[in-house]
PDB file of N, CA and C in Angstrom:
ATOM      1  N   MET A 848     -14.120  11.779 -12.799  1.00 50.00           N
ATOM      2  CA  MET A 848     -12.559  11.513 -11.887  1.00 50.00           C
ATOM      3  C   MET A 848     -11.296  10.155 -12.084  1.00 50.00           C
ATOM      4  N   THR A 849     -10.216   9.736 -13.175  1.00 58.00           N
ATOM      5  CA  THR A 849     -10.517   7.992 -12.966  1.00 58.00           C
ATOM      6  C   THR A 849     -10.704   6.953 -11.986  1.00 58.00           C
ATOM      7  N   ALA A 850     -10.401   6.405 -11.856  1.00 75.00           N
ATOM      8  CA  ALA A 850     -10.620   5.449 -11.148  1.00 75.00           C
ATOM      9  C   ALA A 850      -8.534   5.433 -10.476  1.00 75.00           C
ATOM     10  N   LEU A 851      -8.325   4.793  -9.642  1.00 82.00           N
ATOM     11  CA  LEU A 851      -7.337   4.243  -9.180  1.00 82.00           C
ATOM     12  C   LEU A 851      -6.670   3.686  -8.504  1.00 82.00           C
ATOM     13  N   THR A 852      -5.979   2.924  -9.032  1.00 86.00           N
ATOM     14  CA  THR A 852      -6.246   1.384  -9.616  1.00 86.00           C
ATOM     15  C   THR A 852      -4.396   1.449  -8.155  1.00 86.00           C
ATOM     16  N   LEU A 853      -4.986   0.648  -6.992  1.00 89.00           N
ATOM     17  CA  LEU A 853      -4.295   0.458  -5.516  1.00 89.00           C
ATOM     18  C   LEU A 853      -3.591  -1.051  -5.475  1.00 89.00           C
ATOM     19  N   LYS A 854      -2.673  -0.742  -5.984  1.00 91.00           N
ATOM     20  CA  LYS A 854      -2.274  -2.252  -5.631  1.00 91.00           C
ATOM     21  C   LYS A 854      -1.521  -2.947  -3.740  1.00 91.00           C
ATOM     22  N   PRO A 855      -2.359  -3.705  -3.000  1.00 92.00           N
ATOM     23  CA  PRO A 855      -2.317  -3.497  -1.637  1.00 92.00           C
ATOM     24  C   PRO A 855      -0.714  -4.483  -1.378  1.00 92.00           C
ATOM     25  N   VAL A 856       0.559  -3.866  -0.484  1.00 92.00           N
ATOM     26  CA  VAL A 856       1.283  -4.820  -1.114  1.00 92.00           C
ATOM     27  C   VAL A 856       1.283  -5.777   1.407  1.00 92.00           C
ATOM     28  N   ILE A 857       1.717  -7.077   0.870  1.00 92.00           N
ATOM     29  CA  ILE A 857       1.415  -8.517   1.776  1.00 92.00           C
ATOM     30  C   ILE A 857       2.788  -8.320   1.351  1.00 92.00           C
ATOM     31  N   THR A 858       4.222  -8.059   3.195  1.00 92.00           N
ATOM     32  CA  THR A 858       4.736  -8.546   3.099  1.00 92.00           C
ATOM     33  C   THR A 858       4.855  -8.302   4.844  1.00 92.00           C
ATOM     34  N   GLU A 859       5.607  -9.590   5.966  1.00 92.00           N
ATOM     35  CA  GLU A 859       5.245  -9.181   7.534  1.00 92.00           C
ATOM     36  C   GLU A 859       5.428  -8.493   7.592  1.00 92.00           C
ATOM     37  N   LYS A 860       6.238  -6.364   7.291  1.00 93.00           N
ATOM     38  CA  LYS A 860       5.776  -5.610   7.879  1.00 93.00           C
ATOM     39  C   LYS A 860       4.598  -5.570   7.663  1.00 93.00           C
ATOM     40  N   SER A 861       3.810  -5.654   6.238  1.00 92.00           N
ATOM     41  CA  SER A 861       2.692  -4.549   6.309  1.00 92.00           C
ATOM     42  C   SER A 861       1.248  -5.000   6.783  1.00 92.00           C
ATOM     43  N   MET A 862       1.732  -6.696   7.737  1.00 92.00           N
ATOM     44  CA  MET A 862       1.159  -7.561   7.980  1.00 92.00           C
ATOM     45  C   MET A 862       0.838  -7.137   9.255  1.00 92.00           C
ATOM     46  N   ASN A 863       1.644  -6.822   9.809  1.00 92.00           N
ATOM     47  CA  ASN A 863       2.146  -5.952  11.449  1.00 92.00           C
ATOM     48  C   ASN A 863       1.669  -4.784  11.365  1.00 92.00           C
ATOM     49  N   LEU A 864       1.030  -3.816   9.992  1.00 92.00           N
ATOM     50  CA  LEU A 864       0.269  -2.446  10.552  1.00 92.00           C
ATOM     51  C   LEU A 864      -0.918  -2.758  10.186  1.00 92.00           C
ATOM     52  N   ALA A 865      -1.185  -4.023   9.255  1.00 91.00           N
ATOM     53  CA  ALA A 865      -2.627  -4.152   9.166  1.00 91.00           C
ATOM     54  C   ALA A 865      -3.260  -4.479  10.634  1.00 91.00           C
ATOM     55  N   ALA A 866      -2.820  -4.867  11.525  1.00 90.00           N
ATOM     56  CA  ALA A 866      -3.057  -5.346  12.650  1.00 90.00           C
ATOM     57  C   ALA A 866      -3.152  -4.201  13.394  1.00 90.00           C
ATOM     58  N   LYS A 867      -2.927  -3.333  13.789  1.00 91.00           N
ATOM     59  CA  LYS A 867      -2.761  -2.111  14.158  1.00 91.00           C
ATOM     60  C   LYS A 867      -4.078  -1.241  12.900  1.00 91.00           C
ATOM     61  N   GLY A 868      -5.002  -1.073  12.025  1.00 91.00           N
ATOM     62  CA  GLY A 868      -5.538  -0.494  11.796  1.00 91.00           C
ATOM     63  C   GLY A 868      -5.276   0.435  10.257  1.00 91.00           C
ATOM     64  N   ILE A 869      -3.422   0.004  10.247  1.00 94.00           N
ATOM     65  CA  ILE A 869      -2.750   0.576   9.582  1.00 94.00           C
ATOM     66  C   ILE A 869      -2.682   0.158   8.147  1.00 94.00           C
ATOM     67  N   TYR A 870      -3.111   0.567   6.068  1.00 95.00           N
ATOM     68  CA  TYR A 870      -3.319  -1.128   5.697  1.00 95.00           C
ATOM     69  C   TYR A 870      -2.005   0.072   4.736  1.00 95.00           C
ATOM     70  N   MET A 871      -1.084  -0.974   3.501  1.00 95.00           N
ATOM     71  CA  MET A 871       0.083  -0.687   2.407  1.00 95.00           C
ATOM     72  C   MET A 871      -0.292  -0.498   1.518  1.00 95.00           C
ATOM     73  N   PHE A 872      -0.486   0.275  -0.155  1.00 95.00           N
ATOM     74  CA  PHE A 872      -0.713   0.351  -1.090  1.00 95.00           C
ATOM     75  C   PHE A 872       0.260   1.292  -2.020  1.00 95.00           C
ATOM     76  N   ASP A 873       0.459   0.074  -2.589  1.00 95.00           N
ATOM     77  CA  ASP A 873       1.441   0.723  -3.760  1.00 95.00           C
ATOM     78  C   ASP A 873       0.960   1.545  -4.560  1.00 95.00           C
ATOM     79  N   VAL A 874       0.793   2.755  -5.569  1.00 95.00           N
ATOM     80  CA  VAL A 874      -0.098   3.498  -5.691  1.00 95.00           C
ATOM     81  C   VAL A 874       0.854   4.600  -7.065  1.00 95.00           C
ATOM     82  N   ASN A 875      -0.248   5.216  -8.189  1.00 93.00           N
ATOM     83  CA  ASN A 875      -0.176   5.857  -8.806  1.00 93.00           C
ATOM     84  C   ASN A 875       0.993   6.951  -8.743  1.00 93.00           C
ATOM     85  N   ALA A 876       2.106   7.407  -9.267  1.00 91.00           N
ATOM     86  CA  ALA A 876       3.384   8.340  -8.501  1.00 91.00           C
ATOM     87  C   ALA A 876       2.547   9.861  -8.986  1.00 91.00           C
ATOM     88  N   ARG A 877       0.897   9.502  -9.976  1.00 92.00           N
ATOM     89  CA  ARG A 877       1.015  11.132  -9.496  1.00 92.00           C
ATOM     90  C   ARG A 877      -0.747  11.491  -8.889  1.00 92.00           C
ATOM     91  N   SER A 878      -0.605  10.671  -7.612  1.00 93.00           N
ATOM     92  CA  SER A 878      -1.743  10.475  -6.885  1.00 93.00           C
ATOM     93  C   SER A 878      -1.366  11.387  -5.942  1.00 93.00           C
ATOM     94  N   ASN A 879      -2.516  11.505  -4.713  1.00 93.00           N
ATOM     95  CA  ASN A 879      -2.552  12.192  -3.745  1.00 93.00           C
ATOM     96  C   ASN A 879      -3.166  12.205  -2.985  1.00 93.00           C
ATOM     97  N   LYS A 880      -3.207  12.263  -1.647  1.00 94.00           N
ATOM     98  CA  LYS A 880      -3.848  12.201  -0.409  1.00 94.00           C
ATOM     99  C   LYS A 880      -5.108  12.281  -1.058  1.00 94.00           C
ATOM    100  N   PRO A 881      -5.684  13.662  -1.610  1.00 94.00           N
ATOM    101  CA  PRO A 881      -7.181  13.425  -1.452  1.00 94.00           C
ATOM    102  C   PRO A 881      -8.075  12.632  -2.208  1.00 94.00           C
ATOM    103  N   ILE A 882      -7.270  11.750  -3.459  1.00 94.00           N
ATOM    104  CA  ILE A 882      -7.194  10.515  -4.347  1.00 94.00           C
ATOM    105  C   ILE A 882      -7.649   9.611  -4.187  1.00 94.00           C
ATOM    106  N   ILE A 883      -6.519   9.124  -3.005  1.00 94.00           N
ATOM    107  CA  ILE A 883      -5.900   8.091  -3.266  1.00 94.00           C
ATOM    108  C   ILE A 883      -7.169   7.561  -1.370  1.00 94.00           C
ATOM    109  N   ALA A 884      -7.429   8.812  -0.634  1.00 94.00           N
ATOM    110  CA  ALA A 884      -8.774   8.761   0.656  1.00 94.00           C
ATOM    111  C   ALA A 884      -9.358   7.755  -0.151  1.00 94.00           C
ATOM    112  N   GLN A 885      -9.818   8.403  -1.500  1.00 93.00           N
ATOM    113  CA  GLN A 885     -11.503   9.114  -2.034  1.00 93.00           C
ATOM    114  C   GLN A 885     -11.578   7.264  -2.349  1.00 93.00           C
ATOM    115  N   ALA A 886     -10.429   6.799  -3.828  1.00 93.00           N
ATOM    116  CA  ALA A 886     -10.108   5.539  -3.776  1.00 93.00           C
ATOM    117  C   ALA A 886     -10.496   3.569  -2.847  1.00 93.00           C
ATOM    118  N   VAL A 887      -9.641   4.499  -1.577  1.00 92.00           N
ATOM    119  CA  VAL A 887      -9.459   3.286  -0.623  1.00 92.00           C
ATOM    120  C   VAL A 887     -11.501   3.195  -0.258  1.00 92.00           C
ATOM    121  N   LYS A 888     -12.215   4.013   0.540  1.00 92.00           N
ATOM    122  CA  LYS A 888     -12.957   4.552   0.407  1.00 92.00           C
ATOM    123  C   LYS A 888     -13.758   3.451  -0.892  1.00 92.00           C
ATOM    124  N   GLU A 889     -13.913   4.588  -2.042  1.00 91.00           N
ATOM    125  CA  GLU A 889     -14.989   4.075  -2.537  1.00 91.00           C
ATOM    126  C   GLU A 889     -14.390   2.087  -2.598  1.00 91.00           C
ATOM    127  N   GLN A 890     -13.725   1.868  -3.100  1.00 91.00           N
ATOM    128  CA  GLN A 890     -13.425   0.286  -2.835  1.00 91.00           C
ATOM    129  C   GLN A 890     -13.545  -0.712  -2.445  1.00 91.00           C
ATOM    130  N   PHE A 891     -13.155  -0.042  -0.866  1.00 91.00           N
ATOM    131  CA  PHE A 891     -13.003  -1.110   0.565  1.00 91.00           C
ATOM    132  C   PHE A 891     -14.190  -0.867   1.369  1.00 91.00           C
ATOM    133  N   LYS A 892     -15.650   0.013   0.243  1.00 92.00           N
ATOM    134  CA  LYS A 892     -16.592   0.421   1.723  1.00 92.00           C
ATOM    135  C   LYS A 892     -15.709   0.940   3.235  1.00 92.00           C
ATOM    136  N   VAL A 893     -14.506   1.440   3.492  1.00 92.00           N
ATOM    137  CA  VAL A 893     -14.724   1.559   4.167  1.00 92.00           C
ATOM    138  C   VAL A 893     -13.802   3.363   5.042  1.00 92.00           C
ATOM    139  N   GLU A 894     -13.548   3.774   5.953  1.00 94.00           N
ATOM    140  CA  GLU A 894     -14.248   5.385   6.583  1.00 94.00           C
ATOM    141  C   GLU A 894     -12.506   5.690   6.775  1.00 94.00           C
ATOM    142  N   VAL A 895     -11.545   5.816   5.677  1.00 93.00           N
ATOM    143  CA  VAL A 895      -9.936   6.878   5.932  1.00 93.00           C
ATOM    144  C   VAL A 895     -10.235   7.715   7.076  1.00 93.00           C
ATOM    145  N   THR A 896      -8.776   7.656   8.181  1.00 95.00           N
ATOM    146  CA  THR A 896      -8.359   8.368   9.019  1.00 95.00           C
ATOM    147  C   THR A 896      -7.720   9.657   8.349  1.00 95.00           C
ATOM    148  N   ASN A 897      -6.690   8.626   8.166  1.00 95.00           N
ATOM    149  CA  ASN A 897      -5.504   8.965   6.965  1.00 95.00           C
ATOM    150  C   ASN A 897      -4.652   7.932   6.593  1.00 95.00           C
ATOM    151  N   VAL A 898      -4.315   9.362   5.754  1.00 96.00           N
ATOM    152  CA  VAL A 898      -3.143   8.710   4.600  1.00 96.00           C
ATOM    153  C   VAL A 898      -2.018   9.711   5.008  1.00 96.00           C
ATOM    154  N   ARG A 899      -0.601   8.751   4.980  1.00 96.00           N
ATOM    155  CA  ARG A 899       0.585   8.721   4.981  1.00 96.00           C
ATOM    156  C   ARG A 899       1.521   8.033   3.143  1.00 96.00           C
ATOM    157  N   ILE A 900       2.388   9.557   2.862  1.00 96.00           N
ATOM    158  CA  ILE A 900       2.801   8.430   1.516  1.00 96.00           C
ATOM    159  C   ILE A 900       4.417   8.878   1.599  1.00 96.00           C
ATOM    160  N   ALA A 901       5.157   8.077   1.263  1.00 96.00           N
ATOM    161  CA  ALA A 901       6.348   7.730   1.042  1.00 96.00           C
ATOM    162  C   ALA A 901       6.642   7.411  -0.972  1.00 96.00           C
ATOM    163  N   ILE A 902       7.629   8.310  -0.900  1.00 96.00           N
ATOM    164  CA  ILE A 902       8.120   7.878  -2.396  1.00 96.00           C
ATOM    165  C   ILE A 902      10.237   6.664  -2.066  1.00 96.00           C
ATOM    166  N   ILE A 903       9.544   5.741  -2.648  1.00 95.00           N
ATOM    167  CA  ILE A 903      10.876   4.913  -2.185  1.00 95.00           C
ATOM    168  C   ILE A 903      11.162   4.713  -3.832  1.00 95.00           C
ATOM    169  N   LYS A 904      12.407   5.673  -3.951  1.00 95.00           N
ATOM    170  CA  LYS A 904      13.660   6.516  -4.949  1.00 95.00           C
ATOM    171  C   LYS A 904      13.659   4.504  -5.735  1.00 95.00           C
ATOM    172  N   GLY A 905      14.053   4.956  -6.957  1.00 94.00           N
ATOM    173  CA  GLY A 905      14.493   2.722  -7.589  1.00 94.00           C
ATOM    174  C   GLY A 905      15.770   2.831  -7.471  1.00 94.00           C
ATOM    175  N   LYS A 906      16.422   1.496  -7.535  1.00 95.00           N
ATOM    176  CA  LYS A 906      18.186   1.297  -6.877  1.00 95.00           C
ATOM    177  C   LYS A 906      18.072   1.403  -8.383  1.00 95.00           C
ATOM    178  N   ILE A 907      20.047   2.301  -8.121  1.00 95.00           N
ATOM    179  CA  ILE A 907      20.766   2.098  -9.877  1.00 95.00           C
ATOM    180  C   ILE A 907      20.898   0.927 -10.022  1.00 95.00           C
ATOM    181  N   LYS A 908      20.876  -0.669 -11.248  1.00 95.00           N
ATOM    182  CA  LYS A 908      21.549  -1.124 -12.121  1.00 95.00           C
ATOM    183  C   LYS A 908      22.242  -1.508 -12.509  1.00 95.00           C
ATOM    184  N   LYS A 909      22.519  -2.274 -12.981  1.00 94.00           N
ATOM    185  CA  LYS A 909      23.970  -2.415 -13.741  1.00 94.00           C
ATOM    186  C   LYS A 909      23.805  -3.234 -14.719  1.00 94.00           C
ATOM    187  N   PHE A 910      23.509  -3.545 -15.954  1.00 93.00           N
ATOM    188  CA  PHE A 910      22.935  -4.919 -16.897  1.00 93.00           C
ATOM    189  C   PHE A 910      23.641  -4.641 -18.269  1.00 93.00           C
ATOM    190  N   LYS A 911      24.563  -5.877 -18.716  1.00 93.00           N
ATOM    191  CA  LYS A 911      26.433  -6.072 -18.985  1.00 93.00           C
ATOM    192  C   LYS A 911      26.277  -4.631 -19.088  1.00 93.00           C
ATOM    193  N   GLY A 912      27.200  -4.383 -18.121  1.00 93.00           N
ATOM    194  CA  GLY A 912      28.115  -3.310 -17.723  1.00 93.00           C
ATOM    195  C   GLY A 912      27.248  -2.104 -18.122  1.00 93.00           C
ATOM    196  N   VAL A 913      25.498  -2.645 -18.137  1.00 95.00           N
ATOM    197  CA  VAL A 913      25.170   0.006 -18.268  1.00 95.00           C
ATOM    198  C   VAL A 913      24.363  -0.024 -17.484  1.00 95.00           C
ATOM    199  N   GLU A 914      24.167   1.182 -17.092  1.00 95.00           N
ATOM    200  CA  GLU A 914      23.811   1.418 -15.770  1.00 95.00           C
ATOM    201  C   GLU A 914      22.153   2.063 -16.333  1.00 95.00           C
ATOM    202  N   GLY A 915      21.821   1.830 -15.244  1.00 95.00           N
ATOM    203  CA  GLY A 915      20.722   2.020 -15.221  1.00 95.00           C
ATOM    204  C   GLY A 915      19.619   2.091 -14.145  1.00 95.00           C
ATOM    205  N   GLN A 916      18.830   2.955 -13.973  1.00 94.00           N
ATOM    206  CA  GLN A 916      17.538   2.349 -12.475  1.00 94.00           C
ATOM    207  C   GLN A 916      16.299   2.672 -12.655  1.00 94.00           C
ATOM    208  N   ARG A 917      16.049   1.484 -11.038  1.00 94.00           N
ATOM    209  CA  ARG A 917      13.988   1.427 -11.763  1.00 94.00           C
ATOM    210  C   ARG A 917      13.629   1.955 -12.244  1.00 94.00           C
ATOM    211  N   LYS A 918      12.855   2.911 -11.639  1.00 94.00           N
ATOM    212  CA  LYS A 918      11.971   3.345 -11.802  1.00 94.00           C
ATOM    213  C   LYS A 918      10.958   4.109 -10.034  1.00 94.00           C
ATOM    214  N   ASP A 919      10.847   4.918  -9.622  1.00 94.00           N
ATOM    215  CA  ASP A 919      10.519   5.130  -8.162  1.00 94.00           C
ATOM    216  C   ASP A 919       9.152   4.401  -7.801  1.00 94.00           C
ATOM    217  N   LYS A 920       8.723   4.546  -6.797  1.00 94.00           N
ATOM    218  CA  LYS A 920       7.622   4.261  -6.634  1.00 94.00           C
ATOM    219  C   LYS A 920       7.205   4.520  -5.563  1.00 94.00           C
ATOM    220  N   LYS A 921       5.509   4.878  -5.522  1.00 95.00           N
ATOM    221  CA  LYS A 921       4.773   5.458  -4.603  1.00 95.00           C
ATOM    222  C   LYS A 921       4.503   4.039  -3.555  1.00 95.00           C
ATOM    223  N   ARG A 922       4.091   4.572  -2.406  1.00 96.00           N
ATOM    224  CA  ARG A 922       3.446   4.002  -1.583  1.00 96.00           C
ATOM    225  C   ARG A 922       2.133   4.675  -0.653  1.00 96.00           C
ATOM    226  N   ALA A 923       1.308   4.133  -0.072  1.00 95.00           N
ATOM    227  CA  ALA A 923      -0.121   4.803   0.688  1.00 95.00           C
ATOM    228  C   ALA A 923       0.033   3.788   1.077  1.00 95.00           C
ATOM    229  N   PHE A 924       0.255   4.604   2.886  1.00 96.00           N
ATOM    230  CA  PHE A 924      -0.281   4.169   4.167  1.00 96.00           C
ATOM    231  C   PHE A 924      -1.846   4.440   4.906  1.00 96.00           C
ATOM    232  N   VAL A 925      -2.221   4.021   4.766  1.00 95.00           N
ATOM    233  CA  VAL A 925      -3.710   4.279   5.163  1.00 95.00           C
ATOM    234  C   VAL A 925      -4.423   3.839   6.344  1.00 95.00           C
ATOM    235  N   THR A 926      -5.116   4.577   7.171  1.00 95.00           N
ATOM    236  CA  THR A 926      -5.512   4.536   8.099  1.00 95.00           C
ATOM    237  C   THR A 926      -7.322   4.411   8.486  1.00 95.00           C
ATOM    238  N   VAL A 927      -7.713   3.261   8.831  1.00 94.00           N
ATOM    239  CA  VAL A 927      -8.605   3.289   8.617  1.00 94.00           C
ATOM    240  C   VAL A 927      -9.057   3.696   9.786  1.00 94.00           C
ATOM    241  N   LYS A 928     -10.654   3.981   9.675  1.00 92.00           N
ATOM    242  CA  LYS A 928     -11.584   4.342  11.399  1.00 92.00           C
ATOM    243  C   LYS A 928     -11.666   2.986  11.994  1.00 92.00           C
ATOM    244  N   LYS A 929     -11.396   3.222  13.970  1.00 91.00           N
ATOM    245  CA  LYS A 929     -11.166   1.970  14.713  1.00 91.00           C
ATOM    246  C   LYS A 929     -12.423   0.909  14.804  1.00 91.00           C
ATOM    247  N   GLY A 930     -11.996  -0.430  14.188  1.00 88.00           N
ATOM    248  CA  GLY A 930     -13.538  -1.897  13.947  1.00 88.00           C
ATOM    249  C   GLY A 930     -13.523  -1.859  12.639  1.00 88.00           C
ATOM    250  N   GLN A 931     -12.693  -0.881  11.905  1.00 88.00           N
ATOM    251  CA  GLN A 931     -12.877  -1.289  10.353  1.00 88.00           C
ATOM    252  C   GLN A 931     -11.462  -2.148   9.902  1.00 88.00           C
ATOM    253  N   LYS A 932     -11.972  -3.258   8.686  1.00 88.00           N
ATOM    254  CA  LYS A 932     -10.830  -3.484   7.526  1.00 88.00           C
ATOM    255  C   LYS A 932     -11.050  -4.348   6.728  1.00 88.00           C
ATOM    256  N   ILE A 933     -10.265  -3.843   6.223  1.00 88.00           N
ATOM    257  CA  ILE A 933     -10.334  -4.160   4.362  1.00 88.00           C
ATOM    258  C   ILE A 933      -9.856  -6.142   4.692  1.00 88.00           C
ATOM    259  N   ALA A 934     -10.670  -7.018   3.651  1.00 85.00           N
ATOM    260  CA  ALA A 934     -10.511  -8.323   3.349  1.00 85.00           C
ATOM    261  C   ALA A 934      -9.077  -8.627   3.463  1.00 85.00           C
ATOM    262  N   VAL A 935      -8.717  -7.873   2.071  1.00 82.00           N
ATOM    263  CA  VAL A 935      -7.313  -8.301   1.649  1.00 82.00           C
ATOM    264  C   VAL A 935      -6.060  -8.473   2.362  1.00 82.00           C
ATOM    265  N   PHE A 936      -6.480  -8.007   3.297  1.00 81.00           N
ATOM    266  CA  PHE A 936      -5.535  -7.929   4.446  1.00 81.00           C
ATOM    267  C   PHE A 936      -5.369  -9.195   5.697  1.00 81.00           C
ATOM    268  N   ASP A 937      -6.273 -10.449   5.873  1.00 79.00           N
ATOM    269  CA  ASP A 937      -7.001 -10.885   6.527  1.00 79.00           C
ATOM    270  C   ASP A 937      -6.395 -12.061   6.435  1.00 79.00           C
ATOM    271  N   VAL A 938      -5.513 -12.318   6.116  1.00 69.00           N
ATOM    272  CA  VAL A 938      -3.930 -13.464   5.976  1.00 69.00           C
ATOM    273  C   VAL A 938      -4.511 -14.497   6.609  1.00 69.00           C
ATOM    274  N   GLN A 939      -5.298 -15.983   7.388  1.00 60.00           N
ATOM    275  CA  GLN A 939      -5.648 -16.527   8.372  1.00 60.00           C
ATOM    276  C   GLN A 939      -4.258 -17.085   8.796  1.00 60.00           C
ATOM    277  N   GLU A 940      -3.699 -17.179   9.626  1.00 51.00           N
ATOM    278  CA  GLU A 940      -1.950 -18.350   9.354  1.00 51.00           C
ATOM    279  C   GLU A 940      -2.582 -19.345   9.694  1.00 51.00           C
ATOM    280  N   GLU A 941      -2.079 -21.098   9.303  1.00 46.00           N
ATOM    281  CA  GLU A 941      -2.305 -21.648   8.967  1.00 46.00           C
ATOM    282  C   GLU A 941      -2.514 -22.298  10.723  1.00 46.00           C
ATOM    283  N   GLU A 942      -3.792 -23.206  11.249  1.00 44.00           N
ATOM    284  CA  GLU A 942      -2.410 -23.965  12.581  1.00 44.00           C
ATOM    285  C   GLU A 942      -1.646 -25.058  12.301  1.00 44.00           C
ATOM    286  N   LYS A 943      -1.608 -24.873  13.509  1.00 46.00           N
ATOM    287  CA  LYS A 943      -0.205 -25.383  14.332  1.00 46.00           C
ATOM    288  C   LYS A 943      -0.860 -27.065  15.026  1.00 46.00           C
ATOM    289  N   LYS A 944      -0.215 -28.085  14.541  1.00 48.00           N
ATOM    290  CA  LYS A 944      -0.718 -29.302  14.976  1.00 48.00           C
ATOM    291  C   LYS A 944       0.304 -29.977  16.285  1.00 48.00           C
TER     292      LYS A 944
END
């Protein structure tokens, strides 16, 4: 099996979900739930309990009068076992003065 590249999505929404134990990744369009779960388990040393997948359709854009379409994306929402965390999503907020 080839290694799956997991690209963490760092947005306000993903950080709110990360606080609940759900982590968001952009993944290869050909990957499926078991492959994603295995890749997260191997790369981040956590136990995966659930994987949900969303396909984000590419927007139609015009450039110099020519219409084109951006690529579709596949996004995985990975839930880990309670008490476990993924370090990439642990962004500490700066202390207010």
